[in-house]
CSV table of C-alpha atoms and ligand atoms in Angstrom, one decimal:
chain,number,residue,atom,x,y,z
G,1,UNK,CA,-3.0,-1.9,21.9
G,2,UNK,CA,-3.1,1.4,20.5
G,3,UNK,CA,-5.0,2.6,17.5
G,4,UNK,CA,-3.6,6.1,16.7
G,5,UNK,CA,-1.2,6.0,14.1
G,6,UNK,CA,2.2,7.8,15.2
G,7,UNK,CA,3.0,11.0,13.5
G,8,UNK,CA,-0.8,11.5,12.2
G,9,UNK,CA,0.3,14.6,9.7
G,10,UNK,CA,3.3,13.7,8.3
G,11,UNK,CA,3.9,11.4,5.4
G,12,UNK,CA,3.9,7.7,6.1
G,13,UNK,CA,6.8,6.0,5.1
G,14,UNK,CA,8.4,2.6,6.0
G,15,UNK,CA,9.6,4.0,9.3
G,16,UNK,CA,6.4,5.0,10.2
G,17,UNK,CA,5.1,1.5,9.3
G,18,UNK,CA,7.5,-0.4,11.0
G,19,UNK,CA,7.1,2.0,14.2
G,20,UNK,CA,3.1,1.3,13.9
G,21,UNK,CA,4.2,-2.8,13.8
G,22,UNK,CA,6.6,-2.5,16.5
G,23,UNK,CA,3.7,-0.2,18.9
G,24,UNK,CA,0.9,-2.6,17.8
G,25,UNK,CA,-0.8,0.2,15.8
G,26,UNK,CA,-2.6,-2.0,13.0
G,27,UNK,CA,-1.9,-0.1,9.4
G,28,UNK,CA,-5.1,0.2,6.9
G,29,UNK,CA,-4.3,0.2,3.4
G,30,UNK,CA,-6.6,-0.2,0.7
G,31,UNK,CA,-6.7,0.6,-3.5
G,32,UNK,CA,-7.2,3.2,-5.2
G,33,UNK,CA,-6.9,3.9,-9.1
G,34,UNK,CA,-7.9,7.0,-9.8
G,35,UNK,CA,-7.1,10.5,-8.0
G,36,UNK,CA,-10.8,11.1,-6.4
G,37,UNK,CA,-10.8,7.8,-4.7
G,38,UNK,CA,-6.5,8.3,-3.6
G,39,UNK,CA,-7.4,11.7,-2.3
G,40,UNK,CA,-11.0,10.5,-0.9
G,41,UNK,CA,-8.8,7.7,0.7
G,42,UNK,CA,-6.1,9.9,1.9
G,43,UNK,CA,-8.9,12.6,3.4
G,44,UNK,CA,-10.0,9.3,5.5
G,45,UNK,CA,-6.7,8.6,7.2
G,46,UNK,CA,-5.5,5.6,5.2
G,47,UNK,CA,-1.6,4.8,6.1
G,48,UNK,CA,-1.0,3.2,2.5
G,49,UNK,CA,-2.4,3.2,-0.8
G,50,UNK,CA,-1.8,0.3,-3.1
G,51,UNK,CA,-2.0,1.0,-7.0
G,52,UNK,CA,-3.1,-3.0,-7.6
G,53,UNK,CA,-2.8,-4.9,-10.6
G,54,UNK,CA,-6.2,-5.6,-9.7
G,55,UNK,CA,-7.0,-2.8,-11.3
G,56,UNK,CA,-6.9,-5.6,-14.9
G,57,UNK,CA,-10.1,-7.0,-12.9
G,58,UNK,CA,-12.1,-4.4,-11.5
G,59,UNK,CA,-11.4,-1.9,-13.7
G,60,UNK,CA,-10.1,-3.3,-17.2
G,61,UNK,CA,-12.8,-6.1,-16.5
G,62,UNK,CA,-9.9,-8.7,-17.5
G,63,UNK,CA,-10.6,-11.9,-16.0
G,64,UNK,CA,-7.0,-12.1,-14.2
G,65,UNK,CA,-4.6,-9.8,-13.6
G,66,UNK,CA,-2.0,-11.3,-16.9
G,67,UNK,CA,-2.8,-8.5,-19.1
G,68,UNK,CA,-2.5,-5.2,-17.3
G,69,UNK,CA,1.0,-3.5,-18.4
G,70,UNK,CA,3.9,-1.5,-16.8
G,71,UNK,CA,2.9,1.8,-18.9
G,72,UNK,CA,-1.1,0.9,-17.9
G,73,UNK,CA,0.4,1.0,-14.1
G,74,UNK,CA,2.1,4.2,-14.1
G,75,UNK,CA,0.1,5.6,-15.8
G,76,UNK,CA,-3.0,5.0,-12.3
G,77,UNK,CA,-0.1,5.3,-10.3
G,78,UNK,CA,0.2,9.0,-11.7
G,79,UNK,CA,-3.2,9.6,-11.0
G,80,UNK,CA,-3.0,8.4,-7.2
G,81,UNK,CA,0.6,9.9,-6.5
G,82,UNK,CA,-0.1,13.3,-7.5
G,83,UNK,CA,-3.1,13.9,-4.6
G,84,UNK,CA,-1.8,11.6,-2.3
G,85,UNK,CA,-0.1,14.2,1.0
G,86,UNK,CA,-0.2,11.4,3.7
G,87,UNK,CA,-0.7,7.8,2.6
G,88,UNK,CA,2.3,5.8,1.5
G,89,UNK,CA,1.7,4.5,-2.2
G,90,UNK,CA,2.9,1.5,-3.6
G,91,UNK,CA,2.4,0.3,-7.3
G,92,UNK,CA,2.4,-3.4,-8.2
G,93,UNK,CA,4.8,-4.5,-10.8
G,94,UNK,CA,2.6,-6.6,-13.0
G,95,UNK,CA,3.0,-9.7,-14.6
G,96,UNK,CA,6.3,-9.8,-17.1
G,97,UNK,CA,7.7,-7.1,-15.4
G,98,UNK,CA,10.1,-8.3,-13.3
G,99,UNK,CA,10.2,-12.6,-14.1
G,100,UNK,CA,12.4,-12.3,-16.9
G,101,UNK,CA,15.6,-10.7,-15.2
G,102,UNK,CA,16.5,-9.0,-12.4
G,103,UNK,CA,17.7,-6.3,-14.0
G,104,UNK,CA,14.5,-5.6,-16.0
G,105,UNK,CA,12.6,-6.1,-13.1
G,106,UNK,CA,15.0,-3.4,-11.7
G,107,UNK,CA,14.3,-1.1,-14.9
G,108,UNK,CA,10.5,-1.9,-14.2
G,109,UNK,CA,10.6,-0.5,-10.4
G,110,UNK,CA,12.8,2.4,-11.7
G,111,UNK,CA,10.3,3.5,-14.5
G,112,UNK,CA,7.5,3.9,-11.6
G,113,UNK,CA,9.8,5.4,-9.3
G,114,UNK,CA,11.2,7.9,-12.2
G,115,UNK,CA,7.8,8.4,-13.9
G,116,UNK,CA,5.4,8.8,-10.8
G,117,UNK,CA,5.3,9.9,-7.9
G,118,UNK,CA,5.4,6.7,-6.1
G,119,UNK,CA,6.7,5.5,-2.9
G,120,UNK,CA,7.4,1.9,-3.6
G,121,UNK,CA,6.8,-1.1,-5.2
G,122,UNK,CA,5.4,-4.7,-4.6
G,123,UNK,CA,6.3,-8.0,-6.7
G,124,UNK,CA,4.5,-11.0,-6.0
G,125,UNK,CA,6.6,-14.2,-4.7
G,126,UNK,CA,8.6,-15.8,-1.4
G,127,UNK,CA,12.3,-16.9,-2.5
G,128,UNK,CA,11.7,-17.0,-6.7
G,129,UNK,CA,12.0,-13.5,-6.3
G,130,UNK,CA,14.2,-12.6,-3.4
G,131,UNK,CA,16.6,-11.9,-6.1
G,132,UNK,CA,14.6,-9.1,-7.6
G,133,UNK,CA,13.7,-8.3,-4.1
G,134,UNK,CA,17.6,-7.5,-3.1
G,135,UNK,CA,18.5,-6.0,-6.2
G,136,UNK,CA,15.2,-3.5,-6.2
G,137,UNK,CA,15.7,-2.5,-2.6
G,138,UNK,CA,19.2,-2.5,-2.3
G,139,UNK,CA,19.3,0.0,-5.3
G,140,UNK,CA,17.1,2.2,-3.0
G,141,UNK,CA,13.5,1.4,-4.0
G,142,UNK,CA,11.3,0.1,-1.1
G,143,UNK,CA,9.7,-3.3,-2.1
G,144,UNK,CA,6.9,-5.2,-0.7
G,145,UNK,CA,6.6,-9.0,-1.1
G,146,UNK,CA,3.4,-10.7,-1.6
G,147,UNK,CA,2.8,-13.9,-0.6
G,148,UNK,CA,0.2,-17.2,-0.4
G,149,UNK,CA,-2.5,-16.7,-2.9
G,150,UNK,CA,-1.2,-14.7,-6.0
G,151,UNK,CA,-3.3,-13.6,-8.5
G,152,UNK,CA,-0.6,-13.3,-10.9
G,153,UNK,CA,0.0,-17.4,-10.9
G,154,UNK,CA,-3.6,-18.3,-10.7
G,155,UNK,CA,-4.0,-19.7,-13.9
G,156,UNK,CA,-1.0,-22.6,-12.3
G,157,UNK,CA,-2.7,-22.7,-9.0
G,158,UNK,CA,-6.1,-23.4,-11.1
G,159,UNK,CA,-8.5,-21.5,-8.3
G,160,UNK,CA,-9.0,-19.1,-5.9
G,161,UNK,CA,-8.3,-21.9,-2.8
G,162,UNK,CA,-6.5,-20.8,0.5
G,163,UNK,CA,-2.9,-21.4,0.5
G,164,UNK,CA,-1.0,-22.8,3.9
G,165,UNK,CA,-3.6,-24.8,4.7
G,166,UNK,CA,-1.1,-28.1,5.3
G,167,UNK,CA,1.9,-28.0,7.0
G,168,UNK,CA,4.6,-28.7,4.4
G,169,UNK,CA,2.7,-25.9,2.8
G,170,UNK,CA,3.1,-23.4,5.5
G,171,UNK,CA,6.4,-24.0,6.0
G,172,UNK,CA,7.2,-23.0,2.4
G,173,UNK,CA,5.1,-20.1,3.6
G,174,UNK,CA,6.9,-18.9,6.9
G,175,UNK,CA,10.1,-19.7,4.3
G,176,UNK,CA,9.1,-17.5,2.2
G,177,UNK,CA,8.3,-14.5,4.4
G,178,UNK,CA,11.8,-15.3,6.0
G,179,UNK,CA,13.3,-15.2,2.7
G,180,UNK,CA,11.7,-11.8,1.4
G,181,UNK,CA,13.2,-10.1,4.8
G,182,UNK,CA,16.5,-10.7,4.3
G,183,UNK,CA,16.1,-9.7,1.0
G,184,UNK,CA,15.3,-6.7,1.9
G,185,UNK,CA,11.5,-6.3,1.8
G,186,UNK,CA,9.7,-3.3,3.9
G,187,UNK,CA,6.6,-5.1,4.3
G,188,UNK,CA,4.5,-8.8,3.0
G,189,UNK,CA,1.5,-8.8,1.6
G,190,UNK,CA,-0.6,-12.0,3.0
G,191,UNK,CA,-2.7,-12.8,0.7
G,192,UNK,CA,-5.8,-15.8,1.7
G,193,UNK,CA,-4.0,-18.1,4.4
G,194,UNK,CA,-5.6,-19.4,7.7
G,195,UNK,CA,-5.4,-17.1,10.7
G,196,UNK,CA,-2.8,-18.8,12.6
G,197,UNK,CA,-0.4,-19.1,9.8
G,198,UNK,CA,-1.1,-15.1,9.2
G,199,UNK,CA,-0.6,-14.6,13.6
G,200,UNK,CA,2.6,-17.2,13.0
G,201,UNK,CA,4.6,-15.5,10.1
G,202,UNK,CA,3.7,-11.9,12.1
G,203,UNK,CA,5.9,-13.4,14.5
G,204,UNK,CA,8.1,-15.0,12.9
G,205,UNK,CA,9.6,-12.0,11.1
G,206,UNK,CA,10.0,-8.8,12.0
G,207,UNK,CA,8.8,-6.4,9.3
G,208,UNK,CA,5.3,-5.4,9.0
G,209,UNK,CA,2.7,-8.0,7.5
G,210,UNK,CA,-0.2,-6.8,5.2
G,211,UNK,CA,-3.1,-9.3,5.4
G,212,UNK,CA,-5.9,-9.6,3.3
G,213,UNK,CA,-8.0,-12.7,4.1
G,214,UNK,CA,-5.1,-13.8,6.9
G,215,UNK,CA,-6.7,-13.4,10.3
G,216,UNK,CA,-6.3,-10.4,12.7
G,217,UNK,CA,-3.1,-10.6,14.0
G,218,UNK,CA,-1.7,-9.2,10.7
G,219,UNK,CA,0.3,-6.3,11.1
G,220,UNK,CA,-2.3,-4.4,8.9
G,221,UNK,CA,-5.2,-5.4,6.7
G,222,UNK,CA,-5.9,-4.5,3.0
G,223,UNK,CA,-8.8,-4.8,1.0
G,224,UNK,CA,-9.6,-3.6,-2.9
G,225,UNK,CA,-11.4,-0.3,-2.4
G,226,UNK,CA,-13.8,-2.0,-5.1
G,227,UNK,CA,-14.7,-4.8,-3.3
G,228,UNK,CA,-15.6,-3.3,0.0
G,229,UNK,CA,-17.6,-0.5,-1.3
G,230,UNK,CA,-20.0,-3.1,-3.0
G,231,UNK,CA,-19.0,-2.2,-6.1
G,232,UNK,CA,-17.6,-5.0,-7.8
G,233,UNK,CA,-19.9,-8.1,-7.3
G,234,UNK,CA,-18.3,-10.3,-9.5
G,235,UNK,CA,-17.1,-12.6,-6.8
G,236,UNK,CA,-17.4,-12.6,-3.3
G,237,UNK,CA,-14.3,-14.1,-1.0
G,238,UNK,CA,-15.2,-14.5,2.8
G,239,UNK,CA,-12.5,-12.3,3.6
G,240,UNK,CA,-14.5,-8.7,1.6
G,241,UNK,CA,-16.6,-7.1,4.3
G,242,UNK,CA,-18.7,-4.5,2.6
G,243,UNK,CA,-18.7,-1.1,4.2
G,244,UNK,CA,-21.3,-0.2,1.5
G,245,UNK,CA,-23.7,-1.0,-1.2
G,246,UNK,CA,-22.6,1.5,-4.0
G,247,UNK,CA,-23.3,-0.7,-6.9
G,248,UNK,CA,-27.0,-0.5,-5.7
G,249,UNK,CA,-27.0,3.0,-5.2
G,250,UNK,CA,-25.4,4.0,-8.8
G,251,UNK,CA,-27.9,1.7,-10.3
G,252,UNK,CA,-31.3,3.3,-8.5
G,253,UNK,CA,-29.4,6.7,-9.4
G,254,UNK,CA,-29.0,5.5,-13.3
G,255,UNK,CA,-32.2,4.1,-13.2
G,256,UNK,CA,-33.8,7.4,-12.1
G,257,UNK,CA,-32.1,10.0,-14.3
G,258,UNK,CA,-32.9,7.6,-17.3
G,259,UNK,CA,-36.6,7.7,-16.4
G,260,UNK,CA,-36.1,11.5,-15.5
G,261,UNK,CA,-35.2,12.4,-19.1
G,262,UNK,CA,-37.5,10.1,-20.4
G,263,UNK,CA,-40.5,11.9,-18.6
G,264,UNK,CA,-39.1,14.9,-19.3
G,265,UNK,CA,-38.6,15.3,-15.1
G,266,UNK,CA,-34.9,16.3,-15.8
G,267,UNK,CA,-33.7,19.4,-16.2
G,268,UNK,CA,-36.3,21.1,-14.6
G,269,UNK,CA,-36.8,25.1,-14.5
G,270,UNK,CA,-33.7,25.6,-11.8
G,271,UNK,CA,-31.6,23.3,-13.7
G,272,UNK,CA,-32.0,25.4,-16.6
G,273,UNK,CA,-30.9,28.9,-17.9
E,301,KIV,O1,-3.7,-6.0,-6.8
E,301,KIV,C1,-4.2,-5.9,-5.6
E,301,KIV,O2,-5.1,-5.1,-5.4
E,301,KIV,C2,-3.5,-6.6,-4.5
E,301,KIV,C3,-4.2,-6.6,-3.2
E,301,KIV,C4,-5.3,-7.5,-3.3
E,301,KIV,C5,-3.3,-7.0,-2.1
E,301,KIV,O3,-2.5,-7.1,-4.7
């Protein structure tokens, strides 16, 4: 297996994802609200930059992801698009943006694709939305599907539990992923399903799967940016690995300038003019 990514300079787009699925070449994606961490992100190498609704979480501090809005959205995804030269970026629709009709979930993609510079979108959803799926992509707007756990339901689902995990389930699952192809999608999100399910619905279609929490053989992995720098420690899912400790570090550096200013350490002479 290969691990360069094809066409390293150029902009990624769902050719260049497919191409990486069909050589074997995983794709890292990962969030990113905010144009330092999109352009710190893109400096990195990362193939594709997801504006999340998570964002209502770890940014809003919203216990779900319900409340964040369409104009909330594109107004981060402004912020990401504009740095981004490389990374593909994709904004999620959020919730009530696209359940109601397919043709307002079609004005919803077309206000992100009109109002930012996006690349995409992604709608949460197997066959309930392989309607909004066709319509979206067929108009020309590439759409990612998102399937097993999805935040946007959890308040039905009543936890943060894997999905798949028995086999009628599953199969509703590898249903799903079938449906969202033929509707069109460019890519599935694989959201907290065992391993083999995540290896079997790789296989089983052949567009590129995303997985977060769905085993290695995922076409790509994504994790929120948050999460795996350690700074959001409000819950901790098997599937975050932390790459570093930066809710420690801001709080020692906090901690310090506070007690800095207090002793009247901070500014010192060089500091000052
Ligand atoms: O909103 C988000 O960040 C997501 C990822 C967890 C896939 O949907």
């Amino acid at each position: 297996m290969s691990t360069e990514t094809p066409q390293t300079s150029k902009r990624v787009t769902t050719r260049t994802l497919q191409e990486m699925k069909d050589a074997g070449v995983p794709i890292a994606c990962l969030t990113a609200y905010d144009f330092l961490t999109a352009r710190l992100l893109d400096d990195a190498g990362i193939d594709l930059i997801l504006v999340g609704d998570s964002v209502s979480n770890v940014f809003q501090g919203n216990p779900t992801t319900l409340p964040v809005t369409l104009d909330e959205m594109i107004y981060h995804t402004k912020a990401v698009s504009r740095i981004v030269r490389r990374a593909m970026v994709i904004t999620d629709l959020p919730f009530m943006s696209y359940q109601v009709t397919t043709e307002e979930a079609f004005r919803s993609a077309g206000r992100v694709m009109k109002e930012t510079l996006a690349h995409g979108v992604k709608v949460e959803g197997g066959r309930r939305v392989a309607k909004v799926v066709e319509k979206i992509s067929g108009e020309g707007i590439p759409t990612m599907g998102h399937i097993g756990l999805m935040p946007q339901s959890i308040l039905k689902f009543g936890g943060y539990r894997p999905r798949g995990t028995s086999e009628a389930e599953a199969e509703e699952l590898v249903d799903d992923a079938m449906a969202l192809q033929e509707a069109g999608a460019f890519a599935i999100v694989l959201e907290k399903i065992p391993a083999t399910l995540g290896a079997r619905i790789t296989e089983s279609i052949s567009i590129p799967t995303i997985g977060i929490g769905a085993g290695v053989q995922c076409s790509g992995q994504i994790l929120v940016t948050h999460d795996m720098l350690g700074l959001f420690e409000d819950f901790r899912p098997r599937f975050v690995r932390r790459y570093a400790a930066l809710a420690d570090a801001m709080d020692e550096a906090f901690r310090q300038y506070i007690q800095d200013v207090k002793s009247g350490h901070f500014p010192n002479e060089s500091e000052s003019y």
